[in-house]
Coordinates of C-alpha atoms in Angstrom, one line a residue:
M1 CA 90.1 -14.0 198.4
Q2 CA 89.5 -13.5 194.7
K3 CA 86.5 -15.5 193.3
E4 CA 84.5 -15.3 190.1
Q5 CA 81.5 -13.0 190.7
L6 CA 78.3 -14.9 189.7
I7 CA 76.1 -11.8 190.2
Q8 CA 76.3 -8.6 188.3
V9 CA 74.0 -6.2 190.1
K10 CA 71.5 -4.8 187.7
E11 CA 71.7 -1.1 187.0
R12 CA 68.9 1.0 188.5
R13 CA 67.0 3.2 186.1
F14 CA 64.2 4.5 188.4
V15 CA 65.4 4.5 192.0
P16 CA 68.7 6.3 192.7
R17 CA 71.5 4.1 193.9
D18 CA 71.9 6.3 197.1
F19 CA 68.2 6.0 198.0
E20 CA 67.5 5.1 201.7
L21 CA 64.1 4.1 203.0
S22 CA 64.0 6.3 206.1
S23 CA 60.2 6.8 206.1
F24 CA 57.2 6.7 203.8
G25 CA 57.9 10.3 202.8
S26 CA 61.3 9.2 201.3
V27 CA 59.6 6.8 198.9
E28 CA 56.2 8.5 198.2
K29 CA 57.4 10.4 195.1
F30 CA 58.2 7.1 193.3
Y31 CA 54.6 5.9 193.9
I32 CA 53.2 9.2 192.7
D33 CA 55.2 8.9 189.5
L34 CA 54.0 5.3 188.9
E35 CA 50.4 6.2 189.7
E36 CA 50.2 9.3 187.5
R37 CA 52.4 8.2 184.6
A38 CA 50.6 8.1 181.3
I39 CA 50.8 4.8 179.4
D40 CA 49.9 4.8 175.8
T41 CA 52.1 2.2 174.2
Q42 CA 53.2 -1.3 174.9
E43 CA 56.8 0.0 175.3
A44 CA 55.7 2.6 177.9
F45 CA 53.7 -0.1 179.8
E46 CA 56.6 -2.4 180.0
R47 CA 58.9 0.4 181.1
W48 CA 56.4 1.3 183.8
L49 CA 56.3 -2.4 184.9
E50 CA 60.1 -2.5 185.0
D51 CA 60.2 0.6 187.2
W52 CA 57.5 -0.8 189.5
D53 CA 59.5 -4.0 189.8
E54 CA 62.7 -2.1 190.6
L55 CA 61.0 -0.1 193.3
S56 CA 59.5 -3.3 194.8
A57 CA 62.9 -5.1 194.8
V58 CA 64.7 -2.1 196.5
L59 CA 62.0 -1.8 199.2
S60 CA 61.8 -5.5 199.8
E61 CA 65.5 -5.9 200.2
D62 CA 65.6 -2.9 202.6
M63 CA 62.9 -4.6 204.8
R64 CA 64.8 -7.9 204.7
W65 CA 67.9 -6.2 206.2
K66 CA 65.8 -4.7 208.9
Y67 CA 64.6 -8.2 209.8
I68 CA 68.0 -9.8 209.6
R69 CA 69.5 -7.3 212.0
T70 CA 66.9 -8.2 214.6
S71 CA 67.5 -11.9 214.2
K72 CA 71.3 -11.5 214.3
D73 CA 70.9 -9.9 217.8
T74 CA 67.5 -10.1 219.4
S75 CA 68.8 -7.9 222.2
D76 CA 69.6 -5.0 219.8
E77 CA 67.0 -2.5 220.9
L78 CA 67.8 -0.1 218.1
A79 CA 67.3 -2.7 215.4
Q80 CA 64.0 -3.8 217.0
K81 CA 62.9 -0.2 217.1
V82 CA 63.7 0.4 213.4
L83 CA 61.8 -2.8 212.4
Q84 CA 58.8 -1.9 214.6
D85 CA 58.8 1.6 213.1
F86 CA 58.7 0.1 209.6
Y87 CA 55.8 -2.1 210.6
L88 CA 53.9 0.7 212.3
N89 CA 54.6 3.8 210.2
T90 CA 55.8 2.8 206.8
E91 CA 54.4 -0.6 205.7
P92 CA 50.8 0.4 206.3
L93 CA 51.2 3.4 204.0
L94 CA 52.9 1.2 201.3
K95 CA 50.1 -1.3 201.1
P96 CA 47.4 1.0 199.6
R97 CA 49.9 2.4 197.1
E98 CA 50.8 -1.1 196.0
N99 CA 47.1 -1.8 195.7
T100 CA 46.7 1.2 193.4
L101 CA 49.5 0.0 191.2
R102 CA 48.0 -3.5 191.0
K103 CA 44.7 -2.0 189.9
K104 CA 46.4 0.1 187.3
F105 CA 48.1 -3.1 186.0
A106 CA 44.9 -5.0 185.9
A107 CA 43.1 -2.3 184.1
S108 CA 45.7 -1.9 181.4
P109 CA 45.0 -3.6 178.0
W110 CA 48.7 -3.8 177.4
K111 CA 49.1 -6.5 180.0
N112 CA 47.5 -9.0 177.5
N113 CA 50.6 -8.7 175.3
L114 CA 53.1 -9.8 178.0
S115 CA 54.8 -13.2 177.4
Q116 CA 53.7 -16.5 178.9
D117 CA 56.3 -15.9 181.7
Y118 CA 53.8 -13.4 183.3
T119 CA 50.9 -15.9 183.6
N120 CA 51.4 -16.6 187.3
F121 CA 52.2 -12.9 187.9
K122 CA 48.9 -11.9 186.4
K123 CA 47.0 -14.5 188.4
A124 CA 48.7 -13.2 191.6
I125 CA 47.7 -9.6 190.8
E126 CA 44.1 -10.7 190.3
V127 CA 44.0 -12.6 193.7
D128 CA 45.9 -9.8 195.6
N129 CA 43.4 -7.2 194.3
K130 CA 40.6 -9.4 195.7
L131 CA 42.4 -9.9 199.0
F132 CA 43.1 -6.2 199.7
N133 CA 41.0 -4.6 202.4
E134 CA 41.6 -1.2 204.0
A135 CA 40.5 -2.6 207.4
N136 CA 43.4 -5.0 207.3
I137 CA 46.1 -2.3 207.0
E138 CA 45.8 -1.4 210.7
L139 CA 45.4 -5.1 211.7
A140 CA 48.5 -6.0 209.8
K141 CA 50.5 -3.7 212.0
E142 CA 49.5 -5.6 215.1
L143 CA 50.0 -8.9 213.4
S144 CA 53.6 -8.0 212.4
L145 CA 54.5 -6.9 215.9
K146 CA 52.9 -10.0 217.4
E147 CA 54.7 -12.3 215.0
N148 CA 58.0 -10.7 215.8
E149 CA 57.5 -11.4 219.6
Y150 CA 58.2 -15.1 219.0
A151 CA 61.9 -14.4 218.0
S152 CA 62.3 -12.2 221.1
I153 CA 61.0 -14.8 223.4
S154 CA 62.8 -17.9 221.9
G155 CA 66.0 -15.9 221.2
A156 CA 66.4 -15.4 224.9
W157 CA 66.4 -19.1 225.6
S158 CA 69.6 -20.5 227.2
V159 CA 70.5 -23.0 229.9
V160 CA 73.2 -23.3 232.5
L161 CA 75.1 -26.6 232.3
D162 CA 77.8 -27.2 234.9
G163 CA 78.0 -23.5 235.7
E164 CA 78.3 -22.4 232.1
E165 CA 75.5 -20.6 230.2
I166 CA 75.0 -22.0 226.7
T167 CA 72.6 -21.5 223.9
M168 CA 69.9 -24.0 223.1
Q169 CA 71.8 -25.2 220.0
Q170 CA 74.9 -25.8 222.1
A171 CA 72.8 -27.6 224.7
Q172 CA 71.2 -29.9 222.1
K173 CA 74.6 -31.0 221.1
H174 CA 74.7 -32.9 224.4
L175 CA 71.6 -34.9 223.4
R176 CA 74.0 -36.9 221.2
S177 CA 76.2 -37.8 224.2
T178 CA 76.6 -41.5 225.0
D179 CA 76.1 -40.7 228.6
R180 CA 72.4 -41.3 229.2
T181 CA 72.4 -39.5 232.5
L182 CA 73.8 -36.4 230.9
R183 CA 71.3 -36.6 228.0
Q184 CA 68.4 -36.7 230.5
K185 CA 69.8 -33.8 232.5
V186 CA 70.3 -31.6 229.4
F187 CA 66.9 -32.6 227.9
N188 CA 65.2 -31.6 231.2
L189 CA 67.1 -28.4 231.3
I190 CA 66.0 -27.5 227.8
A191 CA 62.4 -28.5 228.4
A192 CA 62.3 -26.6 231.7
R193 CA 63.5 -23.4 230.1
Q194 CA 61.0 -23.6 227.3
Q195 CA 58.2 -24.4 229.7
E196 CA 59.0 -21.2 231.6
D197 CA 57.4 -19.4 228.6
K198 CA 54.6 -21.8 227.9
L199 CA 51.8 -19.6 229.1
K200 CA 53.3 -16.6 227.3
L201 CA 53.6 -18.6 224.1
D202 CA 50.1 -20.0 224.3
E203 CA 48.7 -16.6 224.9
L204 CA 50.7 -15.3 221.9
L205 CA 49.5 -18.1 219.6
S206 CA 45.9 -17.5 220.7
D207 CA 46.3 -13.8 219.9
L208 CA 47.7 -14.7 216.5
V209 CA 44.9 -17.1 215.7
R210 CA 42.3 -14.4 216.7
L211 CA 43.9 -11.7 214.7
R212 CA 44.5 -13.8 211.6
H213 CA 40.9 -15.0 211.7
Q214 CA 39.7 -11.4 211.8
F215 CA 42.0 -10.7 208.9
A216 CA 40.3 -13.4 206.9
L217 CA 36.8 -12.2 207.8
N218 CA 37.7 -8.7 206.7
A219 CA 38.8 -10.0 203.3
G220 CA 35.6 -11.9 202.9
Y221 CA 36.7 -15.4 203.8
D222 CA 35.2 -17.9 206.2
N223 CA 38.5 -18.7 207.8
F224 CA 42.2 -17.9 207.7
R225 CA 43.0 -21.3 206.1
D226 CA 41.1 -20.5 203.0
Y227 CA 42.4 -16.9 203.0
S228 CA 46.0 -18.2 203.2
F229 CA 45.6 -20.5 200.3
D230 CA 44.8 -17.5 198.1
A231 CA 47.3 -15.2 199.8
M232 CA 50.1 -17.8 199.2
H233 CA 49.0 -18.1 195.6
R234 CA 48.4 -21.8 195.9
F235 CA 47.0 -22.1 192.4
D236 CA 48.0 -25.7 191.7
Y237 CA 46.5 -27.6 194.7
T238 CA 43.8 -27.4 197.3
A239 CA 43.2 -27.9 201.0
A240 CA 41.7 -31.3 200.1
D241 CA 45.0 -32.2 198.4
C242 CA 46.8 -31.4 201.6
E243 CA 44.5 -33.7 203.5
S244 CA 45.2 -36.5 201.0
F245 CA 48.9 -36.0 201.6
H246 CA 48.3 -36.3 205.4
E247 CA 46.5 -39.6 204.9
A248 CA 49.1 -40.9 202.5
V249 CA 51.8 -40.2 205.1
A250 CA 49.8 -41.7 207.9
S251 CA 49.3 -45.0 206.1
E252 CA 52.6 -45.3 204.2
I253 CA 55.3 -43.6 206.3
V254 CA 54.2 -43.7 210.0
P255 CA 54.5 -47.5 210.3
F256 CA 58.3 -47.0 209.7
L257 CA 58.6 -45.0 212.8
N258 CA 57.9 -47.9 215.2
V259 CA 60.3 -50.1 213.2
F260 CA 63.1 -47.5 213.5
N261 CA 62.4 -46.9 217.2
E262 CA 62.2 -50.6 218.1
E263 CA 65.6 -51.1 216.4
R264 CA 66.9 -48.1 218.4
R265 CA 65.5 -49.5 221.7
K266 CA 67.2 -52.9 221.1
D267 CA 70.5 -51.3 220.0
L268 CA 70.6 -49.1 223.1
G269 CA 69.6 -52.0 225.4
V270 CA 67.0 -50.0 227.2
E271 CA 63.6 -51.2 228.4
K272 CA 61.8 -48.0 227.2
L273 CA 62.9 -45.3 224.8
K274 CA 62.8 -41.9 226.4
P275 CA 62.8 -38.6 224.4
W276 CA 66.4 -38.0 225.3
D277 CA 67.3 -41.3 223.5
L278 CA 66.3 -40.1 220.1
S279 CA 69.3 -38.2 219.0
V280 CA 72.2 -40.3 220.3
D281 CA 73.8 -42.9 218.1
S282 CA 71.8 -46.1 218.6
L283 CA 75.1 -48.1 219.0
N284 CA 76.4 -45.6 221.6
R285 CA 79.2 -44.4 219.3
N286 CA 80.4 -40.9 220.0
P287 CA 78.7 -38.1 218.1
L288 CA 79.9 -37.4 214.6
Q289 CA 81.9 -34.2 214.3
P290 CA 82.1 -33.2 210.7
F291 CA 84.0 -30.0 211.3
Q292 CA 85.6 -27.9 214.0
T293 CA 85.6 -24.3 212.9
T294 CA 83.4 -22.1 210.7
E295 CA 86.1 -21.7 208.1
E296 CA 86.5 -25.4 207.9
F297 CA 82.7 -25.8 207.6
I298 CA 82.6 -23.4 204.7
A299 CA 85.6 -25.0 202.9
K300 CA 84.1 -28.5 203.2
T301 CA 80.7 -27.3 201.9
V302 CA 82.4 -25.8 198.9
T303 CA 84.4 -29.0 198.2
C304 CA 81.2 -31.1 198.5
F305 CA 79.2 -28.8 196.2
N306 CA 82.1 -28.5 193.7
K307 CA 82.0 -32.3 193.2
L308 CA 78.4 -32.0 192.1
D309 CA 78.8 -28.9 189.9
A310 CA 81.5 -26.1 190.0
Y311 CA 78.7 -23.5 189.9
F312 CA 77.3 -24.8 193.2
G313 CA 80.6 -24.4 195.0
A314 CA 81.1 -20.9 193.5
C315 CA 77.7 -19.8 195.0
I316 CA 78.9 -20.5 198.5
E317 CA 82.3 -18.8 197.8
N318 CA 80.5 -15.7 196.5
M319 CA 78.4 -15.5 199.6
Q320 CA 81.5 -15.9 201.8
V321 CA 83.3 -13.0 200.0
A322 CA 80.1 -10.8 200.3
D323 CA 79.9 -11.6 204.1
R324 CA 76.5 -13.3 203.6
L325 CA 77.2 -16.3 205.8
D326 CA 76.1 -15.9 209.5
L327 CA 76.6 -19.4 210.7
E328 CA 77.7 -19.6 214.4
S329 CA 75.4 -20.0 217.3
R330 CA 75.7 -17.2 219.9
K331 CA 73.9 -15.7 222.8
A332 CA 70.9 -13.5 221.9
K333 CA 70.9 -14.7 218.3
A334 CA 67.5 -15.8 217.0
P335 CA 67.1 -19.6 216.8
G336 CA 66.8 -21.6 213.6
G337 CA 68.1 -21.1 210.1
Y338 CA 67.0 -19.5 206.9
L339 CA 68.1 -18.3 203.4
M340 CA 67.3 -14.7 202.8
P341 CA 67.2 -13.9 199.0
M342 CA 68.1 -10.4 198.0
P343 CA 65.8 -9.4 195.1
E344 CA 67.7 -6.3 194.2
S345 CA 71.4 -7.0 194.8
G346 CA 71.2 -10.7 194.2
I347 CA 73.6 -12.4 196.6
P348 CA 71.5 -14.1 199.3
L349 CA 72.3 -14.6 203.0
I350 CA 72.5 -17.9 205.0
F351 CA 71.5 -17.5 208.6
M352 CA 71.9 -20.5 211.0
N353 CA 73.2 -21.6 214.4
H354 CA 75.9 -24.2 214.0
A355 CA 77.4 -26.0 217.0
S356 CA 79.8 -28.2 214.9
T357 CA 77.3 -31.1 214.8
E358 CA 76.0 -33.6 212.2
G359 CA 72.8 -31.7 211.9
D360 CA 74.6 -28.6 210.9
V361 CA 75.7 -30.2 207.7
R362 CA 72.1 -30.9 206.8
V363 CA 71.1 -27.3 207.5
M364 CA 74.0 -25.9 205.5
V365 CA 73.4 -28.0 202.4
H366 CA 69.6 -27.3 202.7
E367 CA 70.1 -23.6 202.8
G368 CA 72.8 -23.9 200.2
G369 CA 70.2 -25.4 197.8
H370 CA 68.1 -22.3 198.4
A371 CA 71.1 -20.1 197.7
I372 CA 71.8 -21.8 194.4
H373 CA 68.2 -21.3 193.5
S374 CA 68.5 -17.6 194.2
F375 CA 71.7 -17.3 192.1
L376 CA 70.2 -19.2 189.1
A377 CA 66.9 -17.3 189.1
Y378 CA 68.7 -13.9 189.3
A379 CA 69.2 -14.0 185.5
I380 CA 65.5 -13.4 185.1
P381 CA 65.2 -9.6 184.6
S382 CA 62.1 -9.1 186.8
S383 CA 62.4 -9.8 190.5
S384 CA 58.6 -10.5 190.5
L385 CA 59.2 -13.5 188.2
R386 CA 62.0 -14.9 190.3
S387 CA 60.2 -15.5 193.5
T388 CA 58.9 -19.1 193.4
P389 CA 56.3 -20.6 195.6
S390 CA 57.8 -22.5 198.5
E391 CA 56.8 -25.9 197.0
V392 CA 59.5 -25.1 194.4
S393 CA 62.0 -23.3 196.6
E394 CA 62.0 -26.2 199.1
L395 CA 62.4 -28.6 196.2
A396 CA 65.7 -26.8 195.5
S397 CA 66.9 -27.1 199.1
M398 CA 65.8 -30.6 199.9
S399 CA 67.1 -32.0 196.6
M400 CA 70.5 -30.5 197.4
E401 CA 70.5 -32.4 200.7
L402 CA 70.2 -35.6 198.8
F403 CA 72.5 -34.7 195.9
S404 CA 75.2 -33.6 198.3
L405 CA 74.8 -36.9 200.2
E406 CA 76.8 -38.5 197.4
N407 CA 79.8 -36.4 198.4
W408 CA 79.6 -36.3 202.2
E409 CA 83.1 -37.8 202.4
S410 CA 84.1 -34.1 202.3
F411 CA 82.7 -34.0 205.9
Y412 CA 83.2 -37.7 206.8
P413 CA 86.4 -39.1 205.3
D414 CA 86.1 -42.3 207.4
K415 CA 83.8 -44.8 205.6
E416 CA 82.0 -46.0 208.7
D417 CA 81.3 -42.4 209.7
L418 CA 80.1 -41.6 206.2
N419 CA 77.7 -44.5 206.1
R420 CA 76.4 -43.7 209.5
A421 CA 75.8 -40.0 208.6
K422 CA 74.0 -41.1 205.4
K423 CA 71.8 -43.6 207.2
N424 CA 70.9 -41.0 209.9
H425 CA 69.9 -38.5 207.2
L426 CA 67.7 -41.0 205.3
E427 CA 66.0 -42.2 208.5
G428 CA 65.5 -38.5 209.5
L429 CA 64.0 -37.8 206.0
L430 CA 61.3 -40.4 206.5
K431 CA 60.7 -39.3 210.1
L432 CA 60.3 -35.7 208.8
L433 CA 57.3 -36.5 206.6
P434 CA 54.9 -37.4 209.6
S435 CA 56.1 -34.3 211.4
I436 CA 55.1 -32.2 208.4
A437 CA 51.7 -33.9 208.0
K438 CA 51.1 -33.4 211.7
G439 CA 52.1 -29.7 211.7
D440 CA 50.0 -29.0 208.6
A441 CA 47.0 -30.9 209.9
F442 CA 47.3 -28.9 213.2
Q443 CA 47.2 -25.6 211.4
H444 CA 44.2 -26.7 209.3
W445 CA 42.4 -27.5 212.5
M446 CA 43.4 -24.3 214.4
Y447 CA 42.2 -22.0 211.7
T448 CA 39.0 -23.7 210.8
N449 CA 38.2 -23.8 214.5
P450 CA 39.4 -20.3 215.4
N451 CA 37.5 -20.1 218.7
H452 CA 39.2 -23.1 220.3
S453 CA 40.6 -22.9 223.8
V454 CA 44.2 -23.5 224.8
E455 CA 43.1 -26.8 226.4
E456 CA 41.4 -27.9 223.2
R457 CA 44.6 -27.0 221.3
H458 CA 46.6 -29.2 223.6
V459 CA 44.2 -32.1 223.2
K460 CA 44.4 -31.8 219.4
W461 CA 48.2 -31.6 219.3
K462 CA 48.3 -34.7 221.5
E463 CA 45.8 -36.5 219.3
L464 CA 47.8 -35.7 216.2
G465 CA 50.9 -36.9 218.0
V466 CA 49.3 -40.3 218.4
K467 CA 48.3 -40.5 214.7
Y468 CA 51.6 -39.3 213.3
G469 CA 54.1 -40.4 216.0
S470 CA 55.6 -43.5 217.5
S471 CA 54.0 -45.4 220.3
L472 CA 57.4 -46.6 221.5
V473 CA 58.7 -43.4 223.0
D474 CA 57.8 -43.0 226.7
Y475 CA 56.9 -39.4 227.6
S476 CA 55.5 -40.3 231.0
D477 CA 58.0 -37.9 232.7
N478 CA 57.4 -35.1 230.2
E479 CA 53.6 -35.1 229.6
D480 CA 53.7 -31.3 228.9
L481 CA 55.7 -31.8 225.8
L482 CA 52.9 -34.0 224.3
L483 CA 50.6 -31.1 224.8
N484 CA 52.5 -28.0 223.8
S485 CA 55.7 -28.9 221.9
Y486 CA 54.2 -27.0 219.0
Q487 CA 55.6 -23.9 220.8
Q488 CA 59.0 -24.9 219.5
I489 CA 57.9 -24.6 215.8
L490 CA 58.5 -21.0 214.7
H491 CA 56.4 -21.4 211.5
F492 CA 53.2 -21.5 213.5
Y493 CA 54.0 -18.1 215.0
Q494 CA 55.8 -16.3 212.2
V495 CA 54.9 -17.9 208.8
P496 CA 51.5 -19.7 209.2
F497 CA 50.8 -22.5 206.7
Y498 CA 54.3 -22.5 205.4
Y499 CA 54.8 -26.2 206.3
I500 CA 53.1 -28.6 203.8
E501 CA 55.6 -27.3 201.2
Y502 CA 58.4 -29.2 203.0
G503 CA 56.3 -32.4 202.5
F504 CA 55.6 -32.0 198.8
A505 CA 59.2 -30.9 198.1
Q506 CA 60.6 -33.8 200.1
L507 CA 58.7 -36.2 197.8
G508 CA 60.1 -34.3 194.8
A509 CA 63.6 -34.4 196.2
I510 CA 63.5 -38.2 196.7
A511 CA 62.3 -38.5 193.1
L512 CA 65.1 -36.3 191.9
W513 CA 67.7 -38.3 193.9
K514 CA 66.4 -41.5 192.4
N515 CA 66.9 -40.0 188.9
Y516 CA 70.4 -38.8 190.0
K517 CA 71.4 -42.4 191.0
S518 CA 70.6 -43.4 187.4
N519 CA 72.0 -40.4 185.5
P520 CA 73.8 -37.8 187.6
E521 CA 74.7 -35.3 184.9
K522 CA 71.3 -35.2 183.2
T523 CA 69.6 -34.8 186.6
I524 CA 71.8 -31.9 187.7
Q525 CA 71.2 -30.2 184.4
S526 CA 67.4 -30.7 184.7
Y527 CA 67.6 -29.4 188.3
K528 CA 69.4 -26.2 187.2
K529 CA 67.1 -25.7 184.3
A530 CA 64.0 -25.9 186.6
L531 CA 65.5 -23.5 189.2
S532 CA 66.5 -21.0 186.5
L533 CA 62.8 -20.7 185.4
G534 CA 61.9 -18.9 188.6
Y535 CA 58.1 -18.6 188.7
T536 CA 57.5 -18.3 185.0
R537 CA 55.8 -21.7 184.9
T538 CA 53.3 -23.5 187.2
I539 CA 54.4 -25.8 190.0
P540 CA 53.6 -29.0 188.0
E541 CA 55.5 -27.5 185.0
L542 CA 58.5 -26.7 187.1
Y543 CA 58.6 -30.2 188.6
H544 CA 58.3 -31.6 185.1
A545 CA 61.2 -29.4 184.0
A546 CA 63.2 -31.0 186.8
G547 CA 62.3 -34.4 185.5
I548 CA 59.8 -35.4 188.1
Q549 CA 56.0 -35.3 188.8
F550 CA 54.1 -33.2 191.3
D551 CA 52.3 -36.1 193.0
F552 CA 51.4 -37.0 196.6
S553 CA 49.2 -40.1 196.1
K554 CA 49.5 -43.1 198.4
E555 CA 51.0 -45.1 195.6
Y556 CA 53.7 -42.5 194.8
V557 CA 54.5 -42.0 198.5
R558 CA 54.9 -45.7 199.0
S559 CA 57.2 -46.1 196.0
L560 CA 59.5 -43.4 197.1
A561 CA 59.6 -44.6 200.7
L562 CA 60.6 -48.1 199.5
F563 CA 63.3 -46.6 197.4
V564 CA 64.7 -44.8 200.5
K565 CA 64.5 -47.9 202.5
G566 CA 66.4 -49.8 199.9
E567 CA 69.2 -47.2 199.9
M568 CA 69.4 -47.4 203.7
A569 CA 69.7 -51.2 203.5
S570 CA 72.7 -50.8 201.2
L571 CA 74.7 -48.8 203.7

């Protein structure tokens, strides 16, 4: 398969091409060079900065591959050992050396002559210097190992259905069956398997909250929430802004949930909606099957993306050629999906667990948006300036979901199937916003109340479920899920506070789609321009470059929700 190569890997000038990170000793000489190098001109400073950036990119990509190998096969003991060795014996030694380089950067007068592109980078260096604490180096080891436990636990989940062991993703496919008895059976099998680990997962989360709180105290913060806002470089909004978003969603979006669910209840002809009634087609039509094989899945994605912009399709093809598409669900593979950027070599990797379902299309185009972002930003010479905050990276992915919606006939050539898939996606989009508000509010509560008990955590989750959920779904047979279903959300365990970004980005994506409906070509060009800027501008400036505003007021949320409702009504 011969395809145009979109990425030309940058030449290394500092780290040899055959370098391998086998231990801290293998990399120490590069840090010594950077620490001791004399800098007496602007040119020397910028060369020093380029070399530091190259080293960071090489080390970051190496660590990412260590993580990928453990998620590809959670039962691979060697991969787990290698990753744990990195967490325990290499990463703790890298952190103080990175801190030394940050201090050297901050003390240099030459930094003031860098272009505007480095504004966010300089702010990040300043904050990271403030955050660094020797006591947290050892604590970070324990945290890294604890966070990785979640993948090992959840990666082992499977159920036996009619004598066959199947993955959770394969089991969830049956929740779309028109056979209500089968749906209930499968739902209960899934729930029972997850509940087997409920005590272990609550103990793990309690440990994580405790360790993260201590991490924040060591760095001079009152709580991990406030620490996280600085650590995640949230320069453009505050915790109070997040709370405003929570309230806007509660007042403007949540009321739609009962409307959707009452329509579903009537369509299904049931007295009460049960949790196993939420994925099946409300008119009891058979589940949509957008593709059969992985090869077909990739080919249809390329076709869909090409209709938007030839560059988008070429990104997926480049990943396929480079073997950067790990899409099938299989036993011992970690759950979920992600896009892993490669800061040094450039071509990212999509990881997901497809089971040939409607939802797989949404995951693929979402991660495809991340991939396109990664390709576009690679033209920026410095990897440090390419890595955008998640409020922007999620804008890239969620916008691609909606842009691609215009071409989903690639997956659904039948008009009725196409309209059904579109309506399902838009309804799911509105349903997602309350879930995001709930999850973010839950984390704010957990970390500003770090001494809470497991029972108090259950009560809070149930309370938030009432505020951000639908009263029309009957969980009387599955009360435990109202108390601890947060255990199914890997973000709480592995990437704390990475959640609100989905909400902000979803609003931005709707706004971009609204623009697309009026002027497709201009909107795609603005989208590509914004993504190609990496993190050389602030979040509001990047949204502005895309042709939208960074806003989460009640009025803005209401206007976008009404637009989506109007689009749904037209299907």
